[in-house]
JSON list of C-alpha atoms in Angstrom, two decimals:
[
{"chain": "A", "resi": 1, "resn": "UNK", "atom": "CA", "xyz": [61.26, -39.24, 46.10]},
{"chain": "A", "resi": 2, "resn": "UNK", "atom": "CA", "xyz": [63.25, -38.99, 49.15]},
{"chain": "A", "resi": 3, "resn": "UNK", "atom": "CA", "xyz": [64.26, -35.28, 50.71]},
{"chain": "A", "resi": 4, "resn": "UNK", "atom": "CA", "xyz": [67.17, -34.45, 52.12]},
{"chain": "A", "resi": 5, "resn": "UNK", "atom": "CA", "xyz": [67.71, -31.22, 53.57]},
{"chain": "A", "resi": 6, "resn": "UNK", "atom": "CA", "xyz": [70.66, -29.82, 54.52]},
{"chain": "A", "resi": 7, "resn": "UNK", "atom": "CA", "xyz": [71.28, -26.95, 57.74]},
{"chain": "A", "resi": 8, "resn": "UNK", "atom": "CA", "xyz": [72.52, -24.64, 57.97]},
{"chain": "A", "resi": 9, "resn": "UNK", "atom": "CA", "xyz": [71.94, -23.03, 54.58]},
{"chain": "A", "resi": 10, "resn": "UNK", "atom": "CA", "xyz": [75.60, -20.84, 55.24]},
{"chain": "A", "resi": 11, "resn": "UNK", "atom": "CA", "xyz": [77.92, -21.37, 57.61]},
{"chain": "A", "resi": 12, "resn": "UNK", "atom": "CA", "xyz": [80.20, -18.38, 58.58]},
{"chain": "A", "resi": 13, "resn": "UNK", "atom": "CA", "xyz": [83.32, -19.62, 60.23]},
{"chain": "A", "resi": 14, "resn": "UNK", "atom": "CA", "xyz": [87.01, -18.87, 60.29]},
{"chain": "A", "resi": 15, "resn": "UNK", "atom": "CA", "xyz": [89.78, -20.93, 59.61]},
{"chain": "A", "resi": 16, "resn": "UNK", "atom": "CA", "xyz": [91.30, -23.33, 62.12]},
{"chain": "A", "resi": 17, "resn": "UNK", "atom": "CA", "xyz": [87.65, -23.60, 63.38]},
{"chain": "A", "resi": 18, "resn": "UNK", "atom": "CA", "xyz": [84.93, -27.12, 63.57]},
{"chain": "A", "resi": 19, "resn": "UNK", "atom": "CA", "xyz": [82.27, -27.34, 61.20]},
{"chain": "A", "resi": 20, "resn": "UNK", "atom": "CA", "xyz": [79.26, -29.12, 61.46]},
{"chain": "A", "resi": 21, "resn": "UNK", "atom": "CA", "xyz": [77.24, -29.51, 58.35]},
{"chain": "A", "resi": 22, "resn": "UNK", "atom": "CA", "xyz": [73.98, -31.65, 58.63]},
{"chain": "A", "resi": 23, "resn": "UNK", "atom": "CA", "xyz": [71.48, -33.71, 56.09]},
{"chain": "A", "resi": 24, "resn": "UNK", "atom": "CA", "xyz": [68.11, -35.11, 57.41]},
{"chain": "A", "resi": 25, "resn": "UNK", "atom": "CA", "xyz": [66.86, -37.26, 55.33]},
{"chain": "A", "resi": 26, "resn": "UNK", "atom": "CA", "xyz": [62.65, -37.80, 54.77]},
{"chain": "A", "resi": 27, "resn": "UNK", "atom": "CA", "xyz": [62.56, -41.16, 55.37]},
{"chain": "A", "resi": 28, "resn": "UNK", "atom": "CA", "xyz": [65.18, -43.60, 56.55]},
{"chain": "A", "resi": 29, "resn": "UNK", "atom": "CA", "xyz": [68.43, -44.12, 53.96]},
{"chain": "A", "resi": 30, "resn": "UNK", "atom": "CA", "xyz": [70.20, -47.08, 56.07]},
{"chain": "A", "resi": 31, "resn": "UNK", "atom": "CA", "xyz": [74.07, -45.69, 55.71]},
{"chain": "A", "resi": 32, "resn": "UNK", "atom": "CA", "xyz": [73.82, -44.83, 52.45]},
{"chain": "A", "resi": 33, "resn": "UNK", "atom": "CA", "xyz": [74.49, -40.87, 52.55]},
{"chain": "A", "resi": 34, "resn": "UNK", "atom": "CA", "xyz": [77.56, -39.59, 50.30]},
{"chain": "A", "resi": 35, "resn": "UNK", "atom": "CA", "xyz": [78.70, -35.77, 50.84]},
{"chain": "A", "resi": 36, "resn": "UNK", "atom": "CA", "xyz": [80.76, -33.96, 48.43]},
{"chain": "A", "resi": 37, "resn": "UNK", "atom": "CA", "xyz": [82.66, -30.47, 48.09]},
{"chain": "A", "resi": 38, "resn": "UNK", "atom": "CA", "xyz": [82.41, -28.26, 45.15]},
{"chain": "A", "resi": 39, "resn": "UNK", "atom": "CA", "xyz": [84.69, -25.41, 45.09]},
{"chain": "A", "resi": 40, "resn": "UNK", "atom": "CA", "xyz": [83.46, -22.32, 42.86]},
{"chain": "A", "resi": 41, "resn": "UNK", "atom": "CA", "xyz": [83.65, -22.72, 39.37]},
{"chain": "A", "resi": 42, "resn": "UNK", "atom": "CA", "xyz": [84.61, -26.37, 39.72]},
{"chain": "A", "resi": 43, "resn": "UNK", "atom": "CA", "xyz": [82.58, -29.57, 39.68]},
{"chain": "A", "resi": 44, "resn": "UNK", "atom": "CA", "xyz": [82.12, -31.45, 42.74]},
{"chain": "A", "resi": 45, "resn": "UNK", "atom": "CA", "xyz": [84.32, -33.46, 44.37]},
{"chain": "A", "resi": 46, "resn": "UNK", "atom": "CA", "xyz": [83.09, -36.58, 46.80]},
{"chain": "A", "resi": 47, "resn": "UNK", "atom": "CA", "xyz": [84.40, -36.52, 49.77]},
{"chain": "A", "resi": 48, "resn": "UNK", "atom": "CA", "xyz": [82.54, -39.03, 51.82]},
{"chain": "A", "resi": 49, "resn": "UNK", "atom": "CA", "xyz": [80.54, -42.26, 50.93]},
{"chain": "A", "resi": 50, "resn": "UNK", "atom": "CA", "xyz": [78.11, -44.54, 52.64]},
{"chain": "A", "resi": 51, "resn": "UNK", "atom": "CA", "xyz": [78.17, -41.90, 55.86]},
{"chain": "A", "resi": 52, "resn": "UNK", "atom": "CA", "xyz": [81.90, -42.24, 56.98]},
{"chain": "A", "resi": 53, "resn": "UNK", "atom": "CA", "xyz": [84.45, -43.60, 54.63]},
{"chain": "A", "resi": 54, "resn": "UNK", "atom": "CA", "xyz": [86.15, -41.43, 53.27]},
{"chain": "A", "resi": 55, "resn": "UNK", "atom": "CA", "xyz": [87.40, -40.60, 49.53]},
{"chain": "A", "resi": 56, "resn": "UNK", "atom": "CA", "xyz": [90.74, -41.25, 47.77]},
{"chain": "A", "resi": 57, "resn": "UNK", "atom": "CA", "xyz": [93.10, -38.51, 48.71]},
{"chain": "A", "resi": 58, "resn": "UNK", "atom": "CA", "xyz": [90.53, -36.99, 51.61]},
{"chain": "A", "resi": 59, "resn": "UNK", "atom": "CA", "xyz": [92.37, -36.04, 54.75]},
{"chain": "A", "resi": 60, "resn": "UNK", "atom": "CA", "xyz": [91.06, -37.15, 58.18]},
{"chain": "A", "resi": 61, "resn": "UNK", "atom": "CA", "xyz": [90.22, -34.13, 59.51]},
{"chain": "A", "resi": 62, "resn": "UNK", "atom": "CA", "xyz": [86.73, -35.23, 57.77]},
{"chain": "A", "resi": 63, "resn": "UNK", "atom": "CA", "xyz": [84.64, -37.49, 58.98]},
{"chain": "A", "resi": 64, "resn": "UNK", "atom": "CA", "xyz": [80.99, -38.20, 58.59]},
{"chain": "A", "resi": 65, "resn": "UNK", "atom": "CA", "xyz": [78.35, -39.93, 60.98]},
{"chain": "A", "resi": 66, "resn": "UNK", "atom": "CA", "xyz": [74.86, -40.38, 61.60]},
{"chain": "A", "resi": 67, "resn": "UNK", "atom": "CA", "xyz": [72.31, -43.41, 60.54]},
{"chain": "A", "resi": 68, "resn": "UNK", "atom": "CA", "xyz": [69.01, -43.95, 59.62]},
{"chain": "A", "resi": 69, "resn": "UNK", "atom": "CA", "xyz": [67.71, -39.97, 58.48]},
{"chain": "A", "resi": 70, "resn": "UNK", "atom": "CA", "xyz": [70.31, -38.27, 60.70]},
{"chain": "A", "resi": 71, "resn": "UNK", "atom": "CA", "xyz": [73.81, -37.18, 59.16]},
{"chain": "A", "resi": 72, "resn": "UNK", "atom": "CA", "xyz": [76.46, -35.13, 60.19]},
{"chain": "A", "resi": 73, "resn": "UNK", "atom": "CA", "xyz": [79.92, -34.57, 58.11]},
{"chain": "A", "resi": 74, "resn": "UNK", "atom": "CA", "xyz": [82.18, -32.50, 60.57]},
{"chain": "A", "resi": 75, "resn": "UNK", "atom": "CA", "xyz": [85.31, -30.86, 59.95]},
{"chain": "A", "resi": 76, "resn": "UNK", "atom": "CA", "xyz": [87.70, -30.95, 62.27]},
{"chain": "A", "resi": 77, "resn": "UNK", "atom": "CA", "xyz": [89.80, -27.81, 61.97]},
{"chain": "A", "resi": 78, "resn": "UNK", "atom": "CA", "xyz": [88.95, -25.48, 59.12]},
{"chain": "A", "resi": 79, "resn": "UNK", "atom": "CA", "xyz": [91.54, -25.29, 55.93]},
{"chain": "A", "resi": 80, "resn": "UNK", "atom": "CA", "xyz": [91.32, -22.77, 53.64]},
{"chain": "A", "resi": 81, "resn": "UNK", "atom": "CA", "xyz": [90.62, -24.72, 50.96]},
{"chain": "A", "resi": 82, "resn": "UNK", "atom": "CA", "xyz": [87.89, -26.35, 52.68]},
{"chain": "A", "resi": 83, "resn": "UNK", "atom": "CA", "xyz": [85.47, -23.28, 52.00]},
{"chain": "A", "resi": 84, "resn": "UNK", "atom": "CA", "xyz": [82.69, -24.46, 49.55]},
{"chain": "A", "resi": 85, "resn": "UNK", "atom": "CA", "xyz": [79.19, -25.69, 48.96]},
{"chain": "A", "resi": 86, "resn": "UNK", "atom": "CA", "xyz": [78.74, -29.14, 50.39]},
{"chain": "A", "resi": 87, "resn": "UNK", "atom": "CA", "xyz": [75.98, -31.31, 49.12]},
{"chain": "A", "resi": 88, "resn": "UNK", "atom": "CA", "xyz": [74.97, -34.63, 50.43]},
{"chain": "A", "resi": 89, "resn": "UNK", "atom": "CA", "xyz": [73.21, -37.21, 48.10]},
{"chain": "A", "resi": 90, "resn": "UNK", "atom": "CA", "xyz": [71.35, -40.13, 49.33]},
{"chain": "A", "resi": 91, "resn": "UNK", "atom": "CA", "xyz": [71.80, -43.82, 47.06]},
{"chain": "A", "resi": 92, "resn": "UNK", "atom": "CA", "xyz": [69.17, -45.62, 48.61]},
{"chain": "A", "resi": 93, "resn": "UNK", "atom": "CA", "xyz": [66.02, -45.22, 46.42]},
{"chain": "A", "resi": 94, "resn": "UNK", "atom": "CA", "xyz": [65.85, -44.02, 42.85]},
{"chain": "A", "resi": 95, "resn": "UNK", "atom": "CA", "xyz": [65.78, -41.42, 41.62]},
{"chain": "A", "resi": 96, "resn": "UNK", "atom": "CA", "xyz": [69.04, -40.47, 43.48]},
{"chain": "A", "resi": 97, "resn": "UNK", "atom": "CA", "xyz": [68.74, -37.44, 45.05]},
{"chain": "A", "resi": 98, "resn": "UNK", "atom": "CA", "xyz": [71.02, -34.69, 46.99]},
{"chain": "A", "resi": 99, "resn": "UNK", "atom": "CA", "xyz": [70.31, -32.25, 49.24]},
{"chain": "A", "resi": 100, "resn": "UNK", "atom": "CA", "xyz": [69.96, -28.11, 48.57]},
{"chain": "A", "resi": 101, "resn": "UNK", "atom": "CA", "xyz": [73.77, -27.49, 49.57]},
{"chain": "A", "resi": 102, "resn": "UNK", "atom": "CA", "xyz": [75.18, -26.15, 52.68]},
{"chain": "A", "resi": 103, "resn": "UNK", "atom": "CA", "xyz": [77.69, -23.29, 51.70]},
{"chain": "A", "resi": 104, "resn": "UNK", "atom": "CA", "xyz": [80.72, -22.82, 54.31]},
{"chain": "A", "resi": 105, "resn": "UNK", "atom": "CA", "xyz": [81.94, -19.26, 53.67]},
{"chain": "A", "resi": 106, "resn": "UNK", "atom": "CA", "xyz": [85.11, -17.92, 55.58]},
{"chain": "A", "resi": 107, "resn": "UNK", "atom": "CA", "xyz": [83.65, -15.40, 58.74]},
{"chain": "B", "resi": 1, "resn": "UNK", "atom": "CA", "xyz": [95.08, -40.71, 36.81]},
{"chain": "B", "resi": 2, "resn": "UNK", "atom": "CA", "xyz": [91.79, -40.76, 36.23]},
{"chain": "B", "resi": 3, "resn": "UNK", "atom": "CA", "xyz": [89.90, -37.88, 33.84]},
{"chain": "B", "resi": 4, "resn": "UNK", "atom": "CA", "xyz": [86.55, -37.22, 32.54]},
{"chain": "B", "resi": 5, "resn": "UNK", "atom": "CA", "xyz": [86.11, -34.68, 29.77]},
{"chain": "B", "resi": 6, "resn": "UNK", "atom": "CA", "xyz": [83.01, -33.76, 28.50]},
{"chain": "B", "resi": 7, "resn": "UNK", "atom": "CA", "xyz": [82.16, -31.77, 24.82]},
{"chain": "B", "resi": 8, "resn": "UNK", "atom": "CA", "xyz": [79.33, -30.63, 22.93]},
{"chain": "B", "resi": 9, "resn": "UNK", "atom": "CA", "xyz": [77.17, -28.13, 25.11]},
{"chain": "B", "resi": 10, "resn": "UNK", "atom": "CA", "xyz": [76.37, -25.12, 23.12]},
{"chain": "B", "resi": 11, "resn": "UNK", "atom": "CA", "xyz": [73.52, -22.45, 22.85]},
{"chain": "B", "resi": 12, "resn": "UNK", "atom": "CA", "xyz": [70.25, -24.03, 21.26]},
{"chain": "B", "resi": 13, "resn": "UNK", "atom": "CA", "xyz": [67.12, -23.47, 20.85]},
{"chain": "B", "resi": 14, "resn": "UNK", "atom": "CA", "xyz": [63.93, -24.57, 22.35]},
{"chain": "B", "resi": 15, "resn": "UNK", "atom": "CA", "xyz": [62.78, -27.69, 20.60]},
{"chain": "B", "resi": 16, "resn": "UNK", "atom": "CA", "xyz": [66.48, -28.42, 19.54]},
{"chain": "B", "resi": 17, "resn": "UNK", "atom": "CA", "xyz": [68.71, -31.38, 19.89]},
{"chain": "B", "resi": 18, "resn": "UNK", "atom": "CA", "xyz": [71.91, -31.31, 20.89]},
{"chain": "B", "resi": 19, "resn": "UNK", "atom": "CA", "xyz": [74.62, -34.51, 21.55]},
{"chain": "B", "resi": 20, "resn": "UNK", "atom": "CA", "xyz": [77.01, -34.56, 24.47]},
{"chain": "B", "resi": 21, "resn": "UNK", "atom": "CA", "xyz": [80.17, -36.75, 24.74]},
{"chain": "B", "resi": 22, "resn": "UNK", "atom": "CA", "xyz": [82.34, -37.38, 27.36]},
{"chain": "B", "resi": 23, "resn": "UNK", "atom": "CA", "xyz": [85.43, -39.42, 27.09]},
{"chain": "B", "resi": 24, "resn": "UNK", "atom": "CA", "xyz": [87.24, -41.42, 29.82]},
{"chain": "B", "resi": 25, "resn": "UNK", "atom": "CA", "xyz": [90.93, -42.11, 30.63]},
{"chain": "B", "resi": 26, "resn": "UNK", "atom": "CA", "xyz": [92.67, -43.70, 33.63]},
{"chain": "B", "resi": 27, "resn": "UNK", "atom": "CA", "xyz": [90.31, -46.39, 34.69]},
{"chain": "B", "resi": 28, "resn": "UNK", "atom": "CA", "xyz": [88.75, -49.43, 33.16]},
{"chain": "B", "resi": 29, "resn": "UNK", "atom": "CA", "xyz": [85.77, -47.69, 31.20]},
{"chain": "B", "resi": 30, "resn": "UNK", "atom": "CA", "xyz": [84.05, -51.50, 30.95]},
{"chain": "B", "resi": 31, "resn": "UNK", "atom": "CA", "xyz": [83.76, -52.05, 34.42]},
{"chain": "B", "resi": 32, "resn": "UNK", "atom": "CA", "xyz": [81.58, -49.50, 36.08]},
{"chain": "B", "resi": 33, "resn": "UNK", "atom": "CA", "xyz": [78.37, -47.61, 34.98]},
{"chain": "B", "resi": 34, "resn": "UNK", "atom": "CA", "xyz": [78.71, -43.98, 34.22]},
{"chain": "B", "resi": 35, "resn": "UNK", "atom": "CA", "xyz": [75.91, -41.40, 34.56]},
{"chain": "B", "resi": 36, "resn": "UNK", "atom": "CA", "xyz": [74.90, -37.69, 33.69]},
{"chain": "B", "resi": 37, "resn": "UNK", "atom": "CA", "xyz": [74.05, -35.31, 35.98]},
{"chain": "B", "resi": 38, "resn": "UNK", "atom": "CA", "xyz": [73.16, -31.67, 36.15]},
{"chain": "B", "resi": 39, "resn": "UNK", "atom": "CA", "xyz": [73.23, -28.22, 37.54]},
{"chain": "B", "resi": 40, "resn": "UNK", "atom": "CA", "xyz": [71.48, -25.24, 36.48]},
{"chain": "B", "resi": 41, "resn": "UNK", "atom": "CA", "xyz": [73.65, -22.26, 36.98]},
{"chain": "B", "resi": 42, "resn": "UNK", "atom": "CA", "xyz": [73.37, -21.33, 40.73]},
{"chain": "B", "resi": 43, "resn": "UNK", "atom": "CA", "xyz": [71.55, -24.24, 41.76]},
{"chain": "B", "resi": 44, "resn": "UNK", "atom": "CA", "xyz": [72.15, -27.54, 43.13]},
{"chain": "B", "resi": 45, "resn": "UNK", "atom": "CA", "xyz": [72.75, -31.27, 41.80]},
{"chain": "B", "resi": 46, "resn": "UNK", "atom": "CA", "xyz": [70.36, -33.14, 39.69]},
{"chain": "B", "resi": 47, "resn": "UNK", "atom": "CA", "xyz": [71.08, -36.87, 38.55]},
{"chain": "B", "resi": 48, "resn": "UNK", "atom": "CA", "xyz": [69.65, -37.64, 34.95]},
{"chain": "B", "resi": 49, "resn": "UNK", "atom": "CA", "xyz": [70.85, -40.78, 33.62]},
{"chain": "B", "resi": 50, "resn": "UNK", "atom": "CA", "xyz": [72.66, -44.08, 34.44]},
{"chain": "B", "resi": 51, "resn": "UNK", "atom": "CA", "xyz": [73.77, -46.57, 32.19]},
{"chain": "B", "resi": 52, "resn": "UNK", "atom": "CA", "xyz": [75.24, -50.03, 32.88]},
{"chain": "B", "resi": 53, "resn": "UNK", "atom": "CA", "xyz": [78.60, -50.85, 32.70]},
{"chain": "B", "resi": 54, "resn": "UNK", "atom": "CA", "xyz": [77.61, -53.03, 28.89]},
{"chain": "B", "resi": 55, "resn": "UNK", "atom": "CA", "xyz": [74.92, -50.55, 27.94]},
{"chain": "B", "resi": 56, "resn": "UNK", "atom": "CA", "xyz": [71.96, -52.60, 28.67]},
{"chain": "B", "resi": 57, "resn": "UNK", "atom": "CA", "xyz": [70.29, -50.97, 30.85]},
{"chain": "B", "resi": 58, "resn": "UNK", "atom": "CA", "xyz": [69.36, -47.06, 31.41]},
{"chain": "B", "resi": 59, "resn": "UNK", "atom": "CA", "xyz": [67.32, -45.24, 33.98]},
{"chain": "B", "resi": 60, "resn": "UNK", "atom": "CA", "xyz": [66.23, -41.16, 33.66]},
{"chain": "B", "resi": 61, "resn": "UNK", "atom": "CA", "xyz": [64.81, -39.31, 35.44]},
{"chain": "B", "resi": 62, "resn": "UNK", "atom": "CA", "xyz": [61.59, -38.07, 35.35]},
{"chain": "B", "resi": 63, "resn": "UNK", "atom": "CA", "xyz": [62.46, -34.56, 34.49]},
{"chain": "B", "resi": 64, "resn": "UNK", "atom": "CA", "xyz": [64.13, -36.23, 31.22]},
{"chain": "B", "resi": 65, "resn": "UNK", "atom": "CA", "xyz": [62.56, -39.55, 30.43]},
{"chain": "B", "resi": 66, "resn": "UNK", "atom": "CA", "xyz": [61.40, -39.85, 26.65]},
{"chain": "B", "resi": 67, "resn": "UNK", "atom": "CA", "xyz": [63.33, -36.99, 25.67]},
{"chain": "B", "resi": 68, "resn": "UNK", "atom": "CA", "xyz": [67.23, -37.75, 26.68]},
{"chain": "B", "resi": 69, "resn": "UNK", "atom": "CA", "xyz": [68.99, -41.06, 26.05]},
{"chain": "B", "resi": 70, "resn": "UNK", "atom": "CA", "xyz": [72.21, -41.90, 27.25]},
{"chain": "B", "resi": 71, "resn": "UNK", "atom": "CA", "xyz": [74.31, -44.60, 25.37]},
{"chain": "B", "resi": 72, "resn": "UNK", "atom": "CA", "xyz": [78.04, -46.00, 25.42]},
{"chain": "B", "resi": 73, "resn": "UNK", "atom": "CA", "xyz": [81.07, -47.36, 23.80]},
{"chain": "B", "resi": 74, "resn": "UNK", "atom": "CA", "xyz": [83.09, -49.24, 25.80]},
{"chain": "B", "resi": 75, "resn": "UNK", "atom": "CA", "xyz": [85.66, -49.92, 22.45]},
{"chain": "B", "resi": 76, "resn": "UNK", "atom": "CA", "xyz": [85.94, -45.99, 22.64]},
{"chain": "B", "resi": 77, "resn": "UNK", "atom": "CA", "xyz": [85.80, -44.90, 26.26]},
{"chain": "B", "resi": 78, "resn": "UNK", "atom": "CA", "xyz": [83.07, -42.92, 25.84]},
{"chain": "B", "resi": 79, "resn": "UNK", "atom": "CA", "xyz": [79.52, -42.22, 27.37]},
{"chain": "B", "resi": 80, "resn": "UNK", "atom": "CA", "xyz": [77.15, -39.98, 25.73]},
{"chain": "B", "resi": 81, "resn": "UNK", "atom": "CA", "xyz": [73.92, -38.32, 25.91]},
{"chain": "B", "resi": 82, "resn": "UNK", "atom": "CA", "xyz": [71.26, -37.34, 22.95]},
{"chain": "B", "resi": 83, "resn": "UNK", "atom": "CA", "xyz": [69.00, -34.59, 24.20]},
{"chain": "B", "resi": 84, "resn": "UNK", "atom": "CA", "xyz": [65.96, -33.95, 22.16]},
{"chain": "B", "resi": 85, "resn": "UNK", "atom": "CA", "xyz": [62.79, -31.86, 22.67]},
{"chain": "B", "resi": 86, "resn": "UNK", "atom": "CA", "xyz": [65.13, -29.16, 24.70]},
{"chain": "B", "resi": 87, "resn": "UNK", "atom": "CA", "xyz": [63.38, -26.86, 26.93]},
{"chain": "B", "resi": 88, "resn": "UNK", "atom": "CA", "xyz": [64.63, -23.68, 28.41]},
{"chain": "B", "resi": 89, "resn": "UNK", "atom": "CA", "xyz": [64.83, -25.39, 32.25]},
{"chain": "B", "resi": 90, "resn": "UNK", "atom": "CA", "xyz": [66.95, -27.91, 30.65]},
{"chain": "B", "resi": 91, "resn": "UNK", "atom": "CA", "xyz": [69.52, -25.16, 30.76]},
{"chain": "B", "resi": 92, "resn": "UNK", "atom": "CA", "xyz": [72.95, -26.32, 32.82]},
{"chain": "B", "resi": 93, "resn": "UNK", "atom": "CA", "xyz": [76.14, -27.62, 33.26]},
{"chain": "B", "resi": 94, "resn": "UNK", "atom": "CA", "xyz": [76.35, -31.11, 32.28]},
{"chain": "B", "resi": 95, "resn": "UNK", "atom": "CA", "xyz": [78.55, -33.15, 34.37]},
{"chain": "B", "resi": 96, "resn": "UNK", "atom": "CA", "xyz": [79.84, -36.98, 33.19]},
{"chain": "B", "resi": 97, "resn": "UNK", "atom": "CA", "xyz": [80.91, -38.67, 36.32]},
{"chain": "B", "resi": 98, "resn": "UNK", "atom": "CA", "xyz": [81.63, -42.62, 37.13]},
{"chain": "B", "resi": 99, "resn": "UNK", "atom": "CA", "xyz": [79.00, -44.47, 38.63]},
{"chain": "B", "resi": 100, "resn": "UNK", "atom": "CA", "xyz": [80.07, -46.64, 41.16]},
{"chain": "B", "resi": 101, "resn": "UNK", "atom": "CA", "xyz": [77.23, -48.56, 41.56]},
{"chain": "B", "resi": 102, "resn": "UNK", "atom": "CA", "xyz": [77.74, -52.01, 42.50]},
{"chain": "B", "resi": 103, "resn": "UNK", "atom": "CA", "xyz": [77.79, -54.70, 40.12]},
{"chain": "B", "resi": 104, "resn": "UNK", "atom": "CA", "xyz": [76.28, -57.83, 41.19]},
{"chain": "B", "resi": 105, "resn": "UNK", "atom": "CA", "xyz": [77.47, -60.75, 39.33]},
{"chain": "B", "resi": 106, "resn": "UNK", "atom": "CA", "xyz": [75.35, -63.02, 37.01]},
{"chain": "B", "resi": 107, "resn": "UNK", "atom": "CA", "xyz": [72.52, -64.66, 39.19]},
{"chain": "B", "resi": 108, "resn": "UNK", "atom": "CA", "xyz": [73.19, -62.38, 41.84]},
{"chain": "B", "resi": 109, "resn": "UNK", "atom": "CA", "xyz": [70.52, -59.67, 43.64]},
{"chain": "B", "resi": 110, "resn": "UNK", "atom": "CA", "xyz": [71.23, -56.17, 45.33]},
{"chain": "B", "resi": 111, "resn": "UNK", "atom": "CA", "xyz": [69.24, -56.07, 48.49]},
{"chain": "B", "resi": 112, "resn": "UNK", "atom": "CA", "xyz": [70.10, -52.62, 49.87]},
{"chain": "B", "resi": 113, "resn": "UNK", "atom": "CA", "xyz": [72.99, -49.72, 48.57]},
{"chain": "B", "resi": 114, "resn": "UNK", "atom": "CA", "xyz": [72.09, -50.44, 45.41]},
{"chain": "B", "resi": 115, "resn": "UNK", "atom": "CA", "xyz": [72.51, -46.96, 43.59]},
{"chain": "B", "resi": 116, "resn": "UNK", "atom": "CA", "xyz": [75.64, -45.63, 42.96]},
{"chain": "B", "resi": 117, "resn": "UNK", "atom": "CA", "xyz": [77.77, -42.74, 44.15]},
{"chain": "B", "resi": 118, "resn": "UNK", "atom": "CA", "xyz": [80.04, -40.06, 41.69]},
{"chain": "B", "resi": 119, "resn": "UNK", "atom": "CA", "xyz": [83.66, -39.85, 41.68]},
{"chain": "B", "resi": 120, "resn": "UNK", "atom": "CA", "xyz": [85.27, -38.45, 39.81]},
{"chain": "B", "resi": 121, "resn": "UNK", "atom": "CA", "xyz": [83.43, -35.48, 38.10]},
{"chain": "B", "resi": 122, "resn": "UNK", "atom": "CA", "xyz": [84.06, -34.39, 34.54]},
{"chain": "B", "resi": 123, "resn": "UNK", "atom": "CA", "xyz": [84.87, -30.34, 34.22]},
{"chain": "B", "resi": 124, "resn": "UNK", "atom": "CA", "xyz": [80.81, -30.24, 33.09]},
{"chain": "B", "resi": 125, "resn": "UNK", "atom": "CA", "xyz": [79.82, -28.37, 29.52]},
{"chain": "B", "resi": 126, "resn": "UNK", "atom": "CA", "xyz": [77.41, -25.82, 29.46]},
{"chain": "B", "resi": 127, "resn": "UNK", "atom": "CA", "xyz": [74.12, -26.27, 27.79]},
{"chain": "B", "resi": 128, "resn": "UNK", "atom": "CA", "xyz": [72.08, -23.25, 27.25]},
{"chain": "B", "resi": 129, "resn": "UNK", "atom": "CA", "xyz": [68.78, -23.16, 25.63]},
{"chain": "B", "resi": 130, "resn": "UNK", "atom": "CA", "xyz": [67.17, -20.08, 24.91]},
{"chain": "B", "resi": 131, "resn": "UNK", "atom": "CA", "xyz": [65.47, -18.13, 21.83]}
]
């Protein structure tokens, strides 16, 4: 099965603030990385497919990049809304798989 | 708008069965495959079960394979998933979520991308199995 880990595990930051949220993957996934957000006590939400389109109704301070095993989603400028786990998910070789979560907690 | 509302999670016992349903609105049901996934309280995402958008063809996962099947009816919007041989770590939230995995037409072959991606996300129903 392929790996993906995420890094950091928690990311302390304040709104108005970039965020960098990363997903290696163990071996190479083409473009084919998907992140989503899942607020607490809600089910996830995707937020970015195949590394950098993003979602219905996502606003474009998101963006993802990367290639390969290498994947970064960034967020431009911090909302409050916008603090959450964050798990990427790779759909290149069954069994589908997502990485351990990345949680972005207000500083 | 599109919804996903899943039903049936419930406390049960190890050994137990137990049916969950989840019924679609807003989109065309028909067209795309739908899938089960899971999360055990505090942890991350798991991916269980795909089915095809006529409901003839499935894949598990290991962690479920010979003891879940998922099945459909397109006439009813509705996906659903028969868990049998329940084990305490089978203990989660149960999410039904549209599969958008691409359909390649008849004759046709998917070369690369060929899993799907989630959106949107039922609310997820709680499945608890304990003595």
């Amino acid at each position: 099965d392929i790996v993906l880990t995420q890094s950091p595990a928690t990311l302390s930051l304040s709104p108005g603030e970039r965020a960098t949220l990363s997903c290696r993957a163990s071996q190479t996934i083409d473009n084919y990385l998907v992140w989503y957000r899942q607020k607490p006590g809600q089910a996830p939400r995707l937020v970015i497919f195949d590394t950098s389109r993003r979602a219905t109704g996502i606003p474009d301070r998101f963006s993802g990049s990367g290639s390969g095993t290498d994947f970064t989603l960034t967020i431009s400028s911090l909302e409050p809304e916008d603090f959450a786990v964050y798990y990427c998910q790779q759909r290149t070789n069954r069994p589908i798989t997502f990485g351990q979560g990345t949680r972005l907690e207000i500083k | 708008q599109m919804q996903l509302v899943e039903s049936g999670g419930t406390l049960v016992k190890p050994g137990g069965s137990l049916r969950l349903s989840c019924t679609a609105s807003g989109f065309i049901f028909s067209d795309y495959y739908m899938s089960w996934l899971r999360q055990a309280p505090g942890k991350g995402l798991e991916w269980i079960s795909s089915i095809n958008h006529r409901g003839t063809t499935f894949d598990y996962a290991d962690s479920v394979k010979g003891r879940f099947s998922i099945s459909r009816d397109n006439g009813k919007n509705s996906l659903y998933l028969q868990m049998n041989s329940l084990r305490d770590d089978d203990t989660a939230f149960y999410y039904c979520v549209r599969d958008l995995t691409p359909i390649v037409g008849a004759g046709g072959h998917c070369y690369s991308g060929c899993l799907g991606w989630f959106d949107p996300w039922g609310p997820g129903t709680l499945v608890t199995v304990s003595s």
